[in-house]
Tab-separated table of C-alpha atoms and ligand atoms in Angstrom:
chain	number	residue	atom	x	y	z
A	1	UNK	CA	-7.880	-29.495	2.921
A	2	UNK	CA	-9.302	-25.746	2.243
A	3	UNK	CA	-13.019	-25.142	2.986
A	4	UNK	CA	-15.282	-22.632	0.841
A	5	UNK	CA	-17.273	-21.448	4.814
A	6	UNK	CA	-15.650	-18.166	4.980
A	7	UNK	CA	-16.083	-16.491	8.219
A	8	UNK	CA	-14.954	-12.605	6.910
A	9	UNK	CA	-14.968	-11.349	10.555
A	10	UNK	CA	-12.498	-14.378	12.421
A	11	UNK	CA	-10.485	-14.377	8.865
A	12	UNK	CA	-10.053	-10.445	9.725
A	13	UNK	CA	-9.694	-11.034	13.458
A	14	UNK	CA	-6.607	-13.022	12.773
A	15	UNK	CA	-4.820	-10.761	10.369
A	16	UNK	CA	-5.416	-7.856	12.813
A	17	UNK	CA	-4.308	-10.037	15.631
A	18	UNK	CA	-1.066	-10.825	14.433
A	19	UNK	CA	-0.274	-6.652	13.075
A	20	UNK	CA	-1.239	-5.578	16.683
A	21	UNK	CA	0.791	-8.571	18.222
A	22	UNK	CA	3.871	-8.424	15.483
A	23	UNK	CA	3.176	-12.601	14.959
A	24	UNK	CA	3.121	-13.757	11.606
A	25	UNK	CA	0.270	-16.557	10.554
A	26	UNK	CA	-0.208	-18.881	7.983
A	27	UNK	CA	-1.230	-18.256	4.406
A	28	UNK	CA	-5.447	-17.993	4.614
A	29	UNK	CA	-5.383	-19.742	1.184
A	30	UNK	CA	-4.085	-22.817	3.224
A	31	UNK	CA	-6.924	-23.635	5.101
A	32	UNK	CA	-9.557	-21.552	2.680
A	33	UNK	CA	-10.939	-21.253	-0.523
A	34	UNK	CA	-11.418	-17.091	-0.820
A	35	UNK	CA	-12.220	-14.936	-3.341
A	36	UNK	CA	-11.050	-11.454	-4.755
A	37	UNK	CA	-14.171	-10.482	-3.426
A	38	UNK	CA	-13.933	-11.629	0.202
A	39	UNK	CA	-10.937	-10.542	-0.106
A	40	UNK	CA	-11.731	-6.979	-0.069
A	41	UNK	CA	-14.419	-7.438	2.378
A	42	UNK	CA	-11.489	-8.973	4.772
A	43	UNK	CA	-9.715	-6.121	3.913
A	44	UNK	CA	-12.313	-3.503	4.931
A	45	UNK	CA	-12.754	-5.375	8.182
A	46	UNK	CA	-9.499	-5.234	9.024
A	47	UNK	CA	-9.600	-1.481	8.398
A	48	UNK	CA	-12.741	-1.270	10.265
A	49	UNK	CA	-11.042	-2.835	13.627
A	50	UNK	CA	-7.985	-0.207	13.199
A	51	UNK	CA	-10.836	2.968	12.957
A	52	UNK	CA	-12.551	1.470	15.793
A	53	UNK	CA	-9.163	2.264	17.819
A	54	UNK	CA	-9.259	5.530	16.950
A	55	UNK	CA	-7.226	5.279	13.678
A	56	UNK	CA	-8.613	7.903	11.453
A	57	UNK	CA	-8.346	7.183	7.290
A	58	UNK	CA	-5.250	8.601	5.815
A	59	UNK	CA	-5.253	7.680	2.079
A	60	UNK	CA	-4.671	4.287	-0.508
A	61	UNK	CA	-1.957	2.671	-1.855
A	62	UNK	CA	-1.397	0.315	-5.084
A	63	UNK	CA	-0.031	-2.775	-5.014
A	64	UNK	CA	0.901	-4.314	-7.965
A	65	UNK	CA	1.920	-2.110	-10.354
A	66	UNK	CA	5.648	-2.999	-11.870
A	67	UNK	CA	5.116	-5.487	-15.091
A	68	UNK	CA	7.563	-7.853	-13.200
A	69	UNK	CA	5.024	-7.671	-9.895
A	70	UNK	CA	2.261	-8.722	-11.802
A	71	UNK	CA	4.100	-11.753	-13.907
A	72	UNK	CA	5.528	-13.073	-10.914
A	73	UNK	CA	1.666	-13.444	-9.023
A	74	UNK	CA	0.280	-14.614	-12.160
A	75	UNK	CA	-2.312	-11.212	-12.073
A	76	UNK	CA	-3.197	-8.326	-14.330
A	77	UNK	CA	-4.720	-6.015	-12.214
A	78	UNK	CA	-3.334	-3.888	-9.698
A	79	UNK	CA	-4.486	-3.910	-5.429
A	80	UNK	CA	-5.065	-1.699	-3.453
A	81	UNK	CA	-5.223	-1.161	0.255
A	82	UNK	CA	-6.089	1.394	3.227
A	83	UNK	CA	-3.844	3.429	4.842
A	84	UNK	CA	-4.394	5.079	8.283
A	85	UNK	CA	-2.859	8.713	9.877
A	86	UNK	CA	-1.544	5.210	12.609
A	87	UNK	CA	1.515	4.227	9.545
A	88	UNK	CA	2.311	7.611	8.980
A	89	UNK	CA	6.342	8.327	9.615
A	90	UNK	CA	7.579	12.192	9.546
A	91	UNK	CA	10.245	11.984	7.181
A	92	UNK	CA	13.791	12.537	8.651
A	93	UNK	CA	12.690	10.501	11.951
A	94	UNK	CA	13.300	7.534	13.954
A	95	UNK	CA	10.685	4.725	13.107
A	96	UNK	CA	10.639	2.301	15.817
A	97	UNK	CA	11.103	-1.661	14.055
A	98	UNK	CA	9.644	-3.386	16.572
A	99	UNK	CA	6.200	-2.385	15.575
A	100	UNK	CA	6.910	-4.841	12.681
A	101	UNK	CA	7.226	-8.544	11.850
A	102	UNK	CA	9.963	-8.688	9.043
A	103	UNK	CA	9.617	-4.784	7.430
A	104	UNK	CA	10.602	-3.763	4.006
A	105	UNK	CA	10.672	-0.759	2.562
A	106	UNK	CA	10.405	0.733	-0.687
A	107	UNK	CA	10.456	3.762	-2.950
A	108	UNK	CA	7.009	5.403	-4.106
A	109	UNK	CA	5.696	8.639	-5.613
A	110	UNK	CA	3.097	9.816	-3.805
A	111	UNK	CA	-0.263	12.252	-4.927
A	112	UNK	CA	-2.593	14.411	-2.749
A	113	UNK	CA	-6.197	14.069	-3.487
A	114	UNK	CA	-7.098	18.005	-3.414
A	115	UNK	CA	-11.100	17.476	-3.301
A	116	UNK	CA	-13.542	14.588	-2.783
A	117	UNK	CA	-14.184	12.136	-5.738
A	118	UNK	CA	-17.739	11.755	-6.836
A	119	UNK	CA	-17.132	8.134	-7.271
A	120	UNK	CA	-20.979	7.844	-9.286
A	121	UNK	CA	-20.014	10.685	-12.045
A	122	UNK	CA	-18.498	9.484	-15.380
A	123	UNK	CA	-16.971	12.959	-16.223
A	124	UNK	CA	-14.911	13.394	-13.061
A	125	UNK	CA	-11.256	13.602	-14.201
A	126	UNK	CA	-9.282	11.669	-11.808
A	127	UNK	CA	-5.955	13.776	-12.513
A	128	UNK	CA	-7.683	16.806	-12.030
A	129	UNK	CA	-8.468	15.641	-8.299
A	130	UNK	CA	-5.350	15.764	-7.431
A	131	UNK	CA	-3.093	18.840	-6.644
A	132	UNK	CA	0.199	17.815	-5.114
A	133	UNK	CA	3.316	15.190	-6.037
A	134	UNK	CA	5.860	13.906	-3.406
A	135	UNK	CA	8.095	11.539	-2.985
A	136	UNK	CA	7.430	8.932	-0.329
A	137	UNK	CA	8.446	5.519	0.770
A	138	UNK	CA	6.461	2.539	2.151
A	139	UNK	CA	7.085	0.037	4.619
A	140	UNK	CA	5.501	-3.178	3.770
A	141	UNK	CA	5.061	-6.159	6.367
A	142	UNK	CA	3.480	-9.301	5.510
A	143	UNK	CA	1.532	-10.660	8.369
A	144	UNK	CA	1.763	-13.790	6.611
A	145	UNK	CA	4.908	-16.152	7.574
A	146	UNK	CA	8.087	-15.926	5.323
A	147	UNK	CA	5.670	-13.225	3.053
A	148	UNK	CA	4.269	-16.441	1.402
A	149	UNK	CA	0.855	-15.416	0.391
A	150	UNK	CA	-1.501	-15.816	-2.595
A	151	UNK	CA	-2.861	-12.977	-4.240
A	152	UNK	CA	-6.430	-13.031	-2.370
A	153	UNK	CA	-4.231	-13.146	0.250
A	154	UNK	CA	-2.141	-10.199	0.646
A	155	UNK	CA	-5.525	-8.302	-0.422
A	156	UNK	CA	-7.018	-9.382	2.990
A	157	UNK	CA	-3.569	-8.310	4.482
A	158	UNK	CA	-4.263	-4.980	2.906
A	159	UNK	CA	-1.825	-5.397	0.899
A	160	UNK	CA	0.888	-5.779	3.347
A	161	UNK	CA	0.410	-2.019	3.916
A	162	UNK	CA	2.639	-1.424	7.609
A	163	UNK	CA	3.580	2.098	7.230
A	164	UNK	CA	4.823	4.955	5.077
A	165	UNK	CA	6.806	8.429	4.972
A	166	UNK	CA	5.931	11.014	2.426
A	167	UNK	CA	8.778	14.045	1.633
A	168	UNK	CA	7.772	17.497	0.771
A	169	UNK	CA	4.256	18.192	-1.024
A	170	UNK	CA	5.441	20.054	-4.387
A	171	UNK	CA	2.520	21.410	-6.723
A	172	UNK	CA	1.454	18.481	-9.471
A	173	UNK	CA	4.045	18.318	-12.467
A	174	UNK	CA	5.329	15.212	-14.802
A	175	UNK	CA	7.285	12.719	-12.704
A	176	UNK	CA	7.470	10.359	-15.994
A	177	UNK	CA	10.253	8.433	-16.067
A	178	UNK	CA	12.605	9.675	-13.473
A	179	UNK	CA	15.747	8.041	-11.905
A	180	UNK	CA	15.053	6.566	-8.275
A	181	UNK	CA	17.594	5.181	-5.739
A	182	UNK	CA	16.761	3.649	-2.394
A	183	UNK	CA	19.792	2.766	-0.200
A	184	UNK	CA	19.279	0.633	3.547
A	185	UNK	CA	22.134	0.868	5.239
A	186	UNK	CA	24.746	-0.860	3.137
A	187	UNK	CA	22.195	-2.146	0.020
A	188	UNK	CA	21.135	0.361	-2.696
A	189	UNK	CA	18.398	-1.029	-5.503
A	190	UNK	CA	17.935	1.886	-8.074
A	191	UNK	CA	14.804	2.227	-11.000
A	192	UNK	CA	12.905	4.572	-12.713
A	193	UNK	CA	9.192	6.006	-12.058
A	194	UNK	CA	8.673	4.234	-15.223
A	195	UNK	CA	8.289	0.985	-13.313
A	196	UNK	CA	5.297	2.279	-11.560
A	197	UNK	CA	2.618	1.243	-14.232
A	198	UNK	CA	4.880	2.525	-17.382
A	199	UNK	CA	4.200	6.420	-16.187
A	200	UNK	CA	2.603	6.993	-12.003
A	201	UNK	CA	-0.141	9.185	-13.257
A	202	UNK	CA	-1.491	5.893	-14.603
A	203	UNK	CA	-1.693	4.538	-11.182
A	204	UNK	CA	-4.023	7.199	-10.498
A	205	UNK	CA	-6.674	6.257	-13.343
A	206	UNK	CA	-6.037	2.205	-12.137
A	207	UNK	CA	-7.383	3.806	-8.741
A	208	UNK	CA	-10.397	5.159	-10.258
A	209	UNK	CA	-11.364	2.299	-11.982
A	210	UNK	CA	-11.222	0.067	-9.185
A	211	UNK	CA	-12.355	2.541	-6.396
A	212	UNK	CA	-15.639	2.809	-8.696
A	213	UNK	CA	-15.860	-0.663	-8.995
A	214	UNK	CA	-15.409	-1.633	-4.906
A	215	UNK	CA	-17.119	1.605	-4.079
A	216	UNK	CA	-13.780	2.959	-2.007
A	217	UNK	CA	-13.610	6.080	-1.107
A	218	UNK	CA	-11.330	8.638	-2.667
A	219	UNK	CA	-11.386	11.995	0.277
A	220	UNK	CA	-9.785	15.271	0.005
A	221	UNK	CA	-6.505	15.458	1.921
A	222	UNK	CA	-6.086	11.719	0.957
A	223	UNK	CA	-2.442	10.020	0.354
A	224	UNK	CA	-2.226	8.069	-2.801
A	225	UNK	CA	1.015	6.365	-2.809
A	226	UNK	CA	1.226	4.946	-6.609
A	227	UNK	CA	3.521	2.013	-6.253
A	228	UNK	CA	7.081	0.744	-5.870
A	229	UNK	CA	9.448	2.043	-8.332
A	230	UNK	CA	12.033	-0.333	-7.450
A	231	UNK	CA	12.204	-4.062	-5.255
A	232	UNK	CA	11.804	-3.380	-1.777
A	233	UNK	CA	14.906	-3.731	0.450
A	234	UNK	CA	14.850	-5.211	4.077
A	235	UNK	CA	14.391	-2.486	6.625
A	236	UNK	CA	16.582	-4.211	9.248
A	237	UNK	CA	18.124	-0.977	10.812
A	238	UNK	CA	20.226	2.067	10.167
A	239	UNK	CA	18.908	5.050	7.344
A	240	UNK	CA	16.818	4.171	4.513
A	241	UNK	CA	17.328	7.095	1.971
A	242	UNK	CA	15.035	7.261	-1.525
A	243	UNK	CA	15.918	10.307	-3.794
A	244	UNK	CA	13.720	10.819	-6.942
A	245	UNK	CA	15.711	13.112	-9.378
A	246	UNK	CA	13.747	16.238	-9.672
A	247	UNK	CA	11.441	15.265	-6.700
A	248	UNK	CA	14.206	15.425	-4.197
A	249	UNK	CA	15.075	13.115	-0.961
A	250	UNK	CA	13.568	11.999	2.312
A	251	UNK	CA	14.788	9.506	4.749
A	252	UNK	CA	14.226	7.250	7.814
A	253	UNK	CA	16.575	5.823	10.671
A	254	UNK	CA	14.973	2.303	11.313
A	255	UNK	CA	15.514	1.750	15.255
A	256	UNK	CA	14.745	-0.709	18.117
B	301	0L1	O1	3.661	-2.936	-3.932
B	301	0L1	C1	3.329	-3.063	-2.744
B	301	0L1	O2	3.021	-2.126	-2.034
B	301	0L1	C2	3.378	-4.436	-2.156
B	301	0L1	C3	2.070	-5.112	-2.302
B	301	0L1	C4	2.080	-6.343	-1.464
B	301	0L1	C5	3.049	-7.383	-1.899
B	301	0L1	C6	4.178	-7.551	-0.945
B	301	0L1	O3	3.997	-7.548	0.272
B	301	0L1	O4	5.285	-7.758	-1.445
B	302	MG	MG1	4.063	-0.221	-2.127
């Protein structure tokens, strides 16, 4: 039995509750009947309880935005969710797993947002906003037992955004179509950029769109990581390695 009372603040509570205590929780859409829209204002709670511990914005990410993704949750439009300077990893370091409930990580290319986005002007040119490319990596981490969640769902999550590593900023150039690897210890998954939305710089214009429409804001200095070029791969322990041809290489040793 769902009910249709949605209590945004003890929904958020609980999500925030079990990131901070590394304890999964069931599926919201078992015991409730939310919408895309409460799901983003779950979402911006959630955010709101990580700033109010001192966690300062760091940037967005897309969710979302491989063809396969999107057929397999029965959605056409891509997510989004917050990230904080909290998730950030140096690249080449130790990331410590216990911080996590069941971690995966995968390959991304990442943008810098070089100036503030007037979200309320129709001429602003989203790709001209941003300055730098990188490669990068994310760590996603359900909060949501076995990563069994509906698509309202892992918006409220924030999209399952845990953590994420960004390699050296290079100035903005074409990273169409470009051969990706990501090994975990003994597992390698390769892909193309081309999975990210049929070209990345697309992921930037789905941003737009849907930063206008949920009035999010898009800073100067931000991280935009653009989506998962490949499947992610359990982050279980030992180096996890992505290397975009032409973007280069960055790495993480997961630890406990
Ligand atoms: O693409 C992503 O960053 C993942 C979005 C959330 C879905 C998941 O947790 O698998
Ligand atoms: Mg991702």
């Amino acid at each position: 039995m769902t009910t249709n009372i949605i209590d945004i603040d003890e929904l958020a509570e609980r999500l925030d509750t079990a990131q901070h205590t590394v304890s999964d929780t069931a599926s919201l859409a078992d015991s409730h009947d939310i919408d895309i829209n409460d799901a983003y204002r779950i979402q911006n709670a959630v955010l709101a309880r990580r700033l109010g511990r001192g966690e300062l914005p760091a940037g967005i990410k897309l969710g979302f935005t491989s063809k396969a993704k999107m057929a397999q949750m029965g959605v056409s439009e891509v997510i989004v969710g917050q990230l904080t300077d909290a998730m950030r990893i140096a690249d080449s370091t130790d990331v410590d797993l216990s911080r996590f409930i069941h971690p995966k990580i995968e390959p991304e290319v990442a943008y810098r947002v070089a100036r503030d986005v007037d979200l309320d002007d129709p001429r602003v040119d989203i790709e001209a906003c941003v300055d730098a490319v990188a490669p990068a990596m994310e760590i996603i981490d359900s909060r949501y037992r076995d990563f069994r969640f509906t698509y309202t769902d892992v918006v409220a999550d924030n999209t399952s955004a845990a953590a994420f590593v960004i390699g050296p900023w290079q100035p903005l150039h074409d990273v169409a179509n470009r051969a990706v690897r990501l090994e975990v210890g003994s597992d390698a998954v390769t892909g193309s950029t081309a999975a990210i939305l049929g070209h990345p710089v697309r992921a930037l214009h789905a941003l737009h769109d849907i930063a206008r429409r949920r009035r999010i804001p898009l800073r100067a200095g931000y991280v935009v990581l653009a989506g998962a070029a490949t499947a992610a791969l359990p982050l279980t322990g030992g180096v996890a390695t992505c290397e975009i041809t032409g973007l280069g290489r960055i790495s993480v040793r997961g630890v406990r």
